[in-house]
mmCIF file of C-alpha atoms in Angstrom:
data_model
loop_
_atom_site.group_PDB
_atom_site.id
_atom_site.type_symbol
_atom_site.label_atom_id
_atom_site.label_comp_id
_atom_site.label_asym_id
_atom_site.label_seq_id
_atom_site.Cartn_x
_atom_site.Cartn_y
_atom_site.Cartn_z
ATOM 1 C CA UNK A 1 -44.448 -100.932 17.455
ATOM 2 C CA UNK A 2 -43.480 -102.668 14.423
ATOM 3 C CA UNK A 3 -40.688 -100.840 13.535
ATOM 4 C CA UNK A 4 -38.620 -97.492 13.782
ATOM 5 C CA UNK A 5 -39.701 -94.622 12.481
ATOM 6 C CA UNK A 6 -37.077 -92.094 12.594
ATOM 7 C CA UNK A 7 -36.740 -88.948 10.674
ATOM 8 C CA UNK A 8 -33.426 -87.227 11.141
ATOM 9 C CA UNK A 9 -35.398 -84.188 10.277
ATOM 10 C CA UNK A 10 -37.704 -84.968 13.150
ATOM 11 C CA UNK A 11 -34.804 -85.755 15.307
ATOM 12 C CA UNK A 12 -33.123 -82.510 14.344
ATOM 13 C CA UNK A 13 -36.188 -80.446 15.592
ATOM 14 C CA UNK A 14 -36.600 -81.878 18.756
ATOM 15 C CA UNK A 15 -32.683 -81.247 19.231
ATOM 16 C CA UNK A 16 -33.203 -77.564 18.533
ATOM 17 C CA UNK A 17 -36.192 -77.396 20.567
ATOM 18 C CA UNK A 18 -34.091 -78.690 23.536
ATOM 19 C CA UNK A 19 -31.198 -76.410 22.664
ATOM 20 C CA UNK A 20 -33.365 -73.492 23.012
ATOM 21 C CA UNK A 21 -34.545 -74.435 26.285
ATOM 22 C CA UNK A 22 -31.352 -75.648 27.203
ATOM 23 C CA UNK A 23 -29.856 -71.870 26.343
ATOM 24 C CA UNK A 24 -32.527 -70.426 28.733
ATOM 25 C CA UNK A 25 -31.843 -72.788 31.606
ATOM 26 C CA UNK A 26 -27.784 -71.723 31.108
ATOM 27 C CA UNK A 27 -28.665 -67.938 30.912
ATOM 28 C CA UNK A 28 -30.235 -68.347 34.282
ATOM 29 C CA UNK A 29 -27.531 -70.296 35.733
ATOM 30 C CA UNK A 30 -24.633 -68.082 34.618
ATOM 31 C CA UNK A 31 -26.677 -64.958 35.954
ATOM 32 C CA UNK A 32 -26.827 -66.493 38.898
ATOM 33 C CA UNK A 33 -23.631 -65.461 40.983
ATOM 34 C CA UNK A 34 -25.081 -62.202 40.859
ATOM 35 C CA UNK A 35 -28.661 -62.883 41.468
ATOM 36 C CA UNK A 36 -26.996 -64.759 44.796
ATOM 37 C CA UNK A 37 -25.203 -61.727 45.661
ATOM 38 C CA UNK A 38 -27.971 -59.525 45.528
ATOM 39 C CA UNK A 39 -29.817 -61.980 47.801
ATOM 40 C CA UNK A 40 -26.908 -62.090 50.275
ATOM 41 C CA UNK A 41 -27.034 -57.997 50.345
ATOM 42 C CA UNK A 42 -30.765 -57.984 50.739
ATOM 43 C CA UNK A 43 -30.768 -59.736 53.919
ATOM 44 C CA UNK A 44 -29.544 -56.949 55.859
ATOM 45 C CA UNK A 45 -26.224 -57.916 56.526
ATOM 46 C CA UNK A 46 -27.930 -60.978 58.689
ATOM 47 C CA UNK A 47 -24.823 -63.269 58.768
ATOM 48 C CA UNK A 48 -27.036 -66.112 59.406
ATOM 49 C CA UNK A 49 -29.461 -65.759 56.681
ATOM 50 C CA UNK A 50 -26.639 -64.945 54.159
ATOM 51 C CA UNK A 51 -24.852 -67.939 55.690
ATOM 52 C CA UNK A 52 -27.739 -70.008 54.486
ATOM 53 C CA UNK A 53 -28.033 -68.131 51.171
ATOM 54 C CA UNK A 54 -24.775 -68.773 50.234
ATOM 55 C CA UNK A 55 -24.426 -72.315 51.454
ATOM 56 C CA UNK A 56 -27.656 -72.875 49.218
ATOM 57 C CA UNK A 57 -26.261 -71.591 46.246
ATOM 58 C CA UNK A 58 -23.019 -73.770 46.844
ATOM 59 C CA UNK A 59 -24.909 -76.657 47.271
ATOM 60 C CA UNK A 60 -26.885 -76.509 44.577
ATOM 61 C CA UNK A 61 -24.134 -75.354 41.981
ATOM 62 C CA UNK A 62 -22.767 -79.028 40.902
ATOM 63 C CA UNK A 63 -26.469 -80.147 40.529
ATOM 64 C CA UNK A 64 -27.220 -77.395 38.072
ATOM 65 C CA UNK A 65 -24.042 -77.729 36.021
ATOM 66 C CA UNK A 66 -24.798 -81.535 36.075
ATOM 67 C CA UNK A 67 -28.422 -81.189 34.471
ATOM 68 C CA UNK A 68 -26.335 -78.983 31.685
ATOM 69 C CA UNK A 69 -23.716 -81.935 31.212
ATOM 70 C CA UNK A 70 -26.922 -84.356 31.115
ATOM 71 C CA UNK A 71 -28.679 -81.923 28.439
ATOM 72 C CA UNK A 72 -25.306 -81.713 26.395
ATOM 73 C CA UNK A 73 -24.699 -85.365 26.491
ATOM 74 C CA UNK A 74 -28.153 -86.550 25.514
ATOM 75 C CA UNK A 75 -28.368 -83.878 22.634
ATOM 76 C CA UNK A 76 -24.770 -85.030 21.605
ATOM 77 C CA UNK A 77 -26.181 -88.884 21.991
ATOM 78 C CA UNK A 78 -29.347 -88.726 20.032
ATOM 79 C CA UNK A 79 -27.483 -86.705 17.140
ATOM 80 C CA UNK A 80 -24.969 -89.904 17.158
ATOM 81 C CA UNK A 81 -27.638 -92.378 17.328
ATOM 82 C CA UNK A 82 -29.684 -91.105 14.332
ATOM 83 C CA UNK A 83 -26.306 -90.503 12.232
ATOM 84 C CA UNK A 84 -25.820 -93.697 13.192
ATOM 85 C CA UNK A 85 -29.338 -95.257 12.049
ATOM 86 C CA UNK A 86 -29.343 -93.419 8.836
ATOM 87 C CA UNK A 87 -25.928 -94.813 7.977
ATOM 88 C CA UNK A 88 -27.188 -98.092 8.731
ATOM 89 C CA UNK A 89 -30.303 -97.486 6.629
ATOM 90 C CA UNK A 90 -27.563 -95.980 3.566
ATOM 91 C CA UNK A 91 -25.665 -99.452 3.897
ATOM 92 C CA UNK A 92 -28.668 -102.140 4.243
ATOM 93 C CA UNK A 93 -30.213 -100.141 0.892
ATOM 94 C CA UNK A 94 -26.635 -100.386 -0.650
ATOM 95 C CA UNK A 95 -26.447 -104.053 0.275
ATOM 96 C CA UNK A 96 -30.058 -104.937 -1.232
ATOM 97 C CA UNK A 97 -29.503 -103.064 -4.334
ATOM 98 C CA UNK A 98 -26.241 -104.932 -5.026
ATOM 99 C CA UNK A 99 -27.904 -108.258 -4.159
ATOM 100 C CA UNK A 100 -30.725 -107.181 -6.639
ATOM 101 C CA UNK A 101 -28.274 -106.240 -9.162
ATOM 102 C CA UNK A 102 -26.643 -109.544 -8.861
ATOM 103 C CA UNK A 103 -29.848 -111.352 -9.417
ATOM 104 C CA UNK A 104 -31.345 -109.341 -12.127
ATOM 105 C CA UNK A 105 -27.929 -110.044 -14.385
ATOM 106 C CA UNK A 106 -27.537 -113.809 -13.143
ATOM 107 C CA UNK A 107 -30.786 -115.280 -12.143
ATOM 108 C CA UNK A 108 -29.020 -116.784 -9.342
ATOM 109 C CA UNK A 109 -30.515 -115.920 -5.758
ATOM 110 C CA UNK A 110 -29.298 -116.618 -2.187
ATOM 111 C CA UNK A 111 -32.033 -117.192 0.286
ATOM 112 C CA UNK A 112 -31.991 -114.689 2.926
ATOM 113 C CA UNK A 113 -29.573 -115.625 5.915
ATOM 114 C CA UNK A 114 -28.088 -118.356 3.848
ATOM 115 C CA UNK A 115 -24.116 -118.745 3.496
ATOM 116 C CA UNK A 116 -22.104 -120.448 0.789
ATOM 117 C CA UNK A 117 -22.895 -121.104 -3.006
ATOM 118 C CA UNK A 118 -25.273 -118.990 -4.578
ATOM 119 C CA UNK A 119 -28.322 -121.433 -5.904
ATOM 120 C CA UNK A 120 -29.813 -121.188 -9.352
ATOM 121 C CA UNK A 121 -33.861 -120.535 -9.497
#
């Protein structure tokens, strides 16, 4: 790959799709306690099966919460990184425009990466 090809619109589209999918997952997780109660009730009050189901749901609750937290953190991080990328592009463009304006007005060019006085061409 010879360079970055990030477009804010492309990132926004991806983040919207991720958000929509995360909303479906969140709805399923929010409804999980009711489903767990139904599953336990469906055991015919068999304490061994009921305890196993309760243990299963309790054990995986933190994992499901962690998945949701990671999704949210990833979406937030991607949005922040894209904003920084765009701001960096805008800053570089402004610096190049200012340099071009200086050269156009004075005819003096500073070699790329050079520090110190400007040299006349």
